[in-house]
Amino acid sequence: MSVLAVGTVAYDTISTPNKFQKNILGGSAAFFSIACSKFSKVSLMAVVGEDFYQKDTNLLEQNNIDLSGFETIQGETFKWSGEYFGKNLKDRKTIKTQLNVLSKFNPILSKKHKKSNYLFLANMSPETQLSVLKQFDSRPNLVVMDTMNFWIENNYYSLLKMINTTDVILVDTGEAMQITSEKNIKDAGEKLLQLGPSIVIIKEGELGSTVFSKEFTFSVPAFKVPEVIDPTGAGDSFAGGLLGYLSQTKSTYSQNTLKEALKYATILGSFAVESFSVNQLAKINLNEIKLRINNL
Ligand code: AMP
């Protein structure tokens, strides 16, 4: 089953207590697509600037990602810089967000894109997320969205509209609390459900993740990696594992199917944190993923 991912492809600058990396390949849709490509064919829609290296386009191609909706336009690629600190680098501070070509991103779906069965609206402006969904003649089987502090702070009311129309929303603990103004996971999860989605997934870092729906709530533990090198993209890779697994099942979104999907999501997230950029994620195969699933 085909998956369409729309979001950012970026150059990230990352500081951790011991290391610093400048302008490395990142972006919500880049991490997602590489993770999801372990399971299904993914079409990636994103925009980059003229500074985007051919080697990075090649890497996406080598991961069997369809780039028919991947555009290069005049200007600089979207850039994000962040700093990590605390135990296992669990705390993050955004240093700078430079939208650059992202402010001109206006994705127009082709006939093929509109036939996608699964849609991932990765972290990007909620207005763009809404405009992508509007272009479908008939709604995809499943619409999953992500967001981040930048959009919660700057585009709150459009974000609420987007949350109202998605099937699944994925957010981390801080984002869930920021959107709902609640102070604990349970209240934030329930309030997010009231905003419209059928399923709310809150990622709690090394504490794992919790799923909320009207029928059930459950948690899945995190997979402990020997060393966290760079947490960037863990959430997007988590989403890639989740949708990748779901896109291969025929079932409805029962509790059991979701539990299994959450395991795959957790494992894809665990690979993402073991290197800078998409380095480790791009290397792994389904056998290595399954090995970790058995140890979760
Ligand atoms: P995650 O660690 O999964 O939350 O995702 C981090 C990725 O999201 C980085 O590679 C960034 O390039 C990208 N990113 C950061 N800020 C934004 C934003 N405001 N909109 C879209 N993507 C972003």
Coordinates of C-alpha atoms and ligand atoms in Angstrom, one line a residue:
M1 CA 0.0 0.0 0.0
S2 CA 1.4 3.4 -0.9
V3 CA 2.3 6.1 1.6
L4 CA 2.6 9.8 0.8
A5 CA 4.7 11.9 3.2
V6 CA 4.7 15.7 3.0
G7 CA 7.0 17.7 5.2
T8 CA 10.4 19.2 5.6
V9 CA 13.8 18.1 4.2
A10 CA 16.3 20.2 6.1
Y11 CA 19.9 21.0 7.0
D12 CA 20.2 20.7 10.7
T13 CA 22.9 22.0 13.0
I14 CA 23.1 20.0 16.2
S15 CA 24.9 20.6 19.5
T16 CA 25.2 18.0 22.2
P17 CA 27.5 18.3 25.3
N18 CA 30.3 16.6 23.5
K19 CA 29.7 17.1 19.8
F20 CA 28.7 19.6 17.2
Q21 CA 27.5 18.9 13.6
K22 CA 26.7 21.6 11.1
N23 CA 24.2 21.4 8.2
I24 CA 23.6 17.7 8.2
L25 CA 20.6 16.1 6.4
G26 CA 17.4 16.2 8.5
G27 CA 13.8 17.3 8.3
S28 CA 10.6 15.7 9.4
A29 CA 9.8 14.1 6.0
A30 CA 13.4 12.8 5.5
F31 CA 13.5 10.8 8.7
F32 CA 9.9 9.6 8.2
S33 CA 10.4 8.5 4.6
I34 CA 13.6 6.6 5.3
A35 CA 12.1 4.8 8.3
C36 CA 8.8 4.0 6.4
S37 CA 10.7 2.8 3.3
K38 CA 11.8 -0.3 5.3
F39 CA 8.1 -1.5 4.9
S40 CA 6.4 0.2 2.0
K41 CA 6.9 2.4 -1.1
V42 CA 6.9 6.0 0.1
S43 CA 6.5 9.2 -2.0
L44 CA 8.2 12.2 -0.5
M45 CA 6.9 15.7 -1.2
A46 CA 9.1 18.4 0.1
V47 CA 11.0 21.5 -1.1
V48 CA 14.8 22.2 -0.9
G49 CA 17.0 25.1 -2.1
E50 CA 19.8 25.3 -4.6
D51 CA 22.3 24.5 -1.8
F52 CA 20.9 21.0 -1.4
Y53 CA 23.7 18.5 -2.2
Q54 CA 23.2 15.8 -4.9
K55 CA 24.7 13.3 -2.5
D56 CA 21.7 13.8 -0.2
T57 CA 19.2 13.4 -3.1
N58 CA 21.1 10.2 -4.0
L59 CA 20.7 8.9 -0.5
L60 CA 16.9 9.4 -0.6
E61 CA 16.8 7.6 -4.0
Q62 CA 19.0 4.8 -2.7
N63 CA 16.3 4.2 -0.1
N64 CA 13.8 3.5 -2.8
I65 CA 11.9 6.7 -2.1
D66 CA 9.7 8.2 -4.9
L67 CA 11.0 11.7 -5.5
S68 CA 8.5 12.8 -8.1
G69 CA 7.1 15.4 -5.7
F70 CA 10.5 16.5 -4.5
E71 CA 11.3 20.1 -5.7
T72 CA 14.3 22.3 -5.8
I73 CA 13.6 26.0 -5.9
Q74 CA 15.6 29.2 -5.7
G75 CA 16.8 30.0 -2.3
E76 CA 18.2 28.2 0.7
T77 CA 17.0 24.9 2.2
F78 CA 15.0 25.0 5.4
K79 CA 17.5 25.1 8.3
W80 CA 16.9 24.2 12.0
S81 CA 19.4 24.2 14.8
G82 CA 18.9 22.6 18.2
E83 CA 20.8 21.8 21.3
Y84 CA 20.4 18.7 23.5
F85 CA 21.3 18.3 27.2
G86 CA 20.3 16.4 30.3
K87 CA 20.4 12.6 31.0
N88 CA 20.4 10.7 27.7
L89 CA 20.1 14.1 25.9
K90 CA 16.4 14.1 26.8
D91 CA 16.0 17.9 26.8
R92 CA 16.0 19.9 23.7
K93 CA 16.2 23.6 22.9
T94 CA 15.5 25.1 19.5
I95 CA 18.3 27.6 18.8
K96 CA 17.1 28.8 15.4
T97 CA 14.5 28.0 12.7
Q98 CA 15.1 29.5 9.3
L99 CA 12.1 28.7 7.0
N100 CA 13.9 29.8 3.8
V101 CA 12.3 27.9 0.8
L102 CA 9.7 26.4 3.2
S103 CA 7.9 29.7 3.2
K104 CA 7.2 29.2 -0.5
F105 CA 6.3 25.5 -0.2
N106 CA 3.0 24.9 -2.0
P107 CA 2.7 21.2 -2.6
I108 CA 0.4 20.3 -5.6
L109 CA -0.4 16.6 -5.6
S110 CA -0.2 14.6 -8.8
K111 CA -2.9 12.1 -9.8
K112 CA -0.7 9.4 -8.4
H113 CA -0.1 11.1 -5.1
K114 CA -3.9 11.6 -4.7
K115 CA -4.3 7.8 -4.9
S116 CA -2.1 7.2 -1.8
N117 CA -3.7 5.0 0.8
Y118 CA -1.8 6.5 3.7
L119 CA -1.0 10.1 4.3
F120 CA 1.6 11.4 6.7
L121 CA 1.4 15.2 7.2
A122 CA 4.8 15.6 8.8
N123 CA 5.9 18.6 10.9
M124 CA 5.3 21.7 8.7
S125 CA 2.9 24.6 8.7
P126 CA -0.7 23.5 9.6
E127 CA -2.0 25.6 6.6
T128 CA 0.1 23.5 4.3
Q129 CA -1.0 20.3 6.0
L130 CA -4.7 21.3 5.5
S131 CA -4.1 22.3 1.9
V132 CA -2.6 18.8 1.1
L133 CA -5.5 17.0 2.7
K134 CA -8.0 19.2 0.8
Q135 CA -6.5 18.0 -2.6
F136 CA -7.6 14.4 -2.1
D137 CA -10.8 13.5 -4.1
S138 CA -11.5 10.7 -1.6
R139 CA -9.9 10.6 1.8
P140 CA -6.9 8.2 2.3
N141 CA -7.4 5.2 4.6
L142 CA -5.5 6.9 7.3
V143 CA -4.3 10.4 7.9
V144 CA -1.5 10.9 10.5
M145 CA -0.1 14.2 11.5
D146 CA 2.8 15.6 13.6
T147 CA 3.7 19.1 14.7
M148 CA 6.2 21.0 16.8
N149 CA 6.6 24.0 19.2
F150 CA 7.2 26.4 16.3
W151 CA 3.7 25.9 14.8
I152 CA 2.0 25.6 18.2
E153 CA 3.4 29.1 19.1
N154 CA 2.9 30.8 15.7
N155 CA -0.1 29.1 13.9
Y156 CA -2.2 27.8 16.8
Y157 CA -5.7 28.2 15.3
S158 CA -4.9 26.6 12.0
L159 CA -3.2 23.8 14.0
L160 CA -6.5 23.2 15.9
K161 CA -8.3 23.0 12.5
M162 CA -5.8 20.4 11.3
I163 CA -6.0 18.4 14.6
N164 CA -9.8 18.4 14.2
T165 CA -9.6 16.7 10.8
T166 CA -6.7 14.1 11.3
D167 CA -7.3 10.5 12.2
V168 CA -4.1 10.2 14.3
I169 CA -1.9 12.8 16.0
L170 CA 1.6 12.1 17.2
V171 CA 3.1 14.5 19.6
D172 CA 5.8 14.4 22.4
T173 CA 5.0 15.2 26.0
G174 CA 6.0 18.9 25.8
E175 CA 3.9 19.5 22.6
A176 CA 0.9 17.7 24.1
M177 CA 1.0 19.9 27.2
Q178 CA 1.7 23.0 25.1
I179 CA -1.3 22.4 22.9
T180 CA -3.8 21.6 25.7
S181 CA -2.4 23.6 28.6
E182 CA -2.7 20.5 30.7
K183 CA 0.0 19.4 33.2
N184 CA 0.0 15.6 32.9
I185 CA 0.0 13.1 30.0
K186 CA -3.5 11.6 30.9
D187 CA -5.3 14.9 30.8
A188 CA -3.4 16.1 27.8
G189 CA -4.2 12.9 25.9
E190 CA -7.9 13.1 26.7
K191 CA -8.1 16.7 25.8
L192 CA -6.4 16.1 22.5
L193 CA -9.0 13.3 21.7
Q194 CA -11.7 15.9 22.4
L195 CA -10.2 18.1 19.7
G196 CA -11.1 15.5 17.0
P197 CA -8.6 12.7 16.2
S198 CA -9.6 9.0 16.8
I199 CA -6.2 8.2 18.1
V200 CA -3.7 10.3 20.0
I201 CA -0.1 9.0 20.5
I202 CA 2.1 10.8 23.0
K203 CA 5.8 10.1 22.8
E204 CA 7.5 10.2 26.2
G205 CA 11.1 9.7 25.2
E206 CA 12.9 7.2 27.4
L207 CA 9.6 6.5 29.2
G208 CA 8.1 5.0 26.0
S209 CA 4.8 6.1 24.4
T210 CA 1.1 6.1 25.3
V211 CA -1.9 5.6 22.9
F212 CA -5.3 7.2 23.7
S213 CA -8.5 6.4 21.9
K214 CA -12.2 6.5 23.1
E215 CA -12.1 2.7 23.5
F216 CA -8.7 2.0 25.1
T217 CA -5.4 3.5 26.4
F218 CA -2.1 1.6 26.6
S219 CA 1.6 2.3 26.8
V220 CA 4.6 0.7 25.2
P221 CA 8.1 1.0 26.8
A222 CA 11.1 2.5 25.1
F223 CA 13.9 0.4 23.7
K224 CA 17.1 1.2 25.6
V225 CA 20.1 1.9 23.3
P226 CA 23.6 1.7 24.6
E227 CA 24.3 5.4 23.8
V228 CA 22.1 8.2 22.5
I229 CA 24.2 10.2 20.0
D230 CA 21.6 12.6 18.6
P231 CA 17.8 12.4 19.3
T232 CA 16.9 14.5 16.3
G233 CA 14.3 12.7 14.1
A234 CA 13.4 10.1 16.6
G235 CA 9.7 11.2 16.5
D236 CA 9.6 11.3 12.7
S237 CA 11.3 7.8 12.5
F238 CA 8.8 6.6 15.1
A239 CA 6.0 7.8 12.8
G240 CA 7.7 6.0 9.8
G241 CA 7.7 2.7 11.7
L242 CA 4.1 3.2 12.8
L243 CA 2.7 4.0 9.3
G244 CA 5.1 1.5 7.7
Y245 CA 3.8 -1.3 9.8
L246 CA 0.1 -0.2 9.4
S247 CA 0.4 0.1 5.7
Q248 CA 1.2 -3.6 5.5
T249 CA -1.8 -4.8 7.6
K250 CA -5.3 -5.2 6.2
S251 CA -7.0 -5.0 9.6
T252 CA -8.8 -2.1 11.0
Y253 CA -7.0 -0.2 13.8
S254 CA -7.7 -2.6 16.6
Q255 CA -5.9 -2.4 19.9
N256 CA -3.7 -5.4 19.0
T257 CA -2.7 -4.0 15.6
L258 CA -1.9 -0.7 17.1
K259 CA 0.2 -2.4 19.9
E260 CA 2.3 -4.1 17.2
A261 CA 2.6 -0.9 15.2
L262 CA 3.8 1.0 18.3
K263 CA 6.5 -1.6 18.7
Y264 CA 7.8 -1.0 15.2
A265 CA 7.5 2.7 15.8
T266 CA 9.6 2.5 19.0
I267 CA 12.3 0.4 17.3
L268 CA 12.6 2.8 14.3
G269 CA 12.9 5.7 16.8
S270 CA 15.7 3.8 18.6
F271 CA 17.8 3.4 15.5
A272 CA 17.4 7.1 14.7
V273 CA 19.0 8.3 18.0
E274 CA 22.1 6.2 17.5
S275 CA 23.8 8.5 15.0
F276 CA 23.7 12.0 13.7
S277 CA 21.4 12.6 10.8
V278 CA 19.8 9.6 9.0
N279 CA 23.1 7.7 9.0
Q280 CA 22.1 4.7 11.1
L281 CA 18.5 4.7 9.9
A282 CA 19.5 4.4 6.3
K283 CA 21.8 1.4 7.0
I284 CA 19.4 -0.9 8.8
N285 CA 17.2 -3.6 7.3
L286 CA 14.0 -5.4 8.3
N287 CA 15.9 -8.3 9.9
E288 CA 17.7 -5.9 12.3
I289 CA 14.4 -4.2 13.1
K290 CA 12.8 -7.6 13.9
L291 CA 15.7 -8.6 16.1
R292 CA 15.1 -5.5 18.3
I293 CA 11.3 -6.1 18.3
N294 CA 12.0 -9.5 19.9
N295 CA 14.0 -7.8 22.6
L296 CA 11.5 -5.1 23.4
Ligands
AMP1 P1 11.9 15.3 15.7 O1 13.3 15.2 16.4 O2 11.4 14.0 15.3 O3 11.0 16.1 16.4 O4 12.2 16.1 14.3 C1 13.3 16.9 14.2 C2 13.4 17.3 12.7 O5 12.3 18.2 12.4 C3 14.7 18.0 12.4 O6 15.4 17.3 11.4 C4 14.3 19.4 11.8 O7 14.9 19.7 10.6 C5 12.8 19.3 11.6 N1 12.1 20.5 12.1 C6 12.5 21.3 13.1 N2 11.7 22.4 13.3 C7 10.7 22.2 12.3 C8 9.6 23.0 12.0 N3 9.2 24.1 12.6 N4 8.8 22.5 10.9 C9 9.1 21.4 10.3 N5 10.2 20.7 10.6 C10 11.0 21.0 11.6

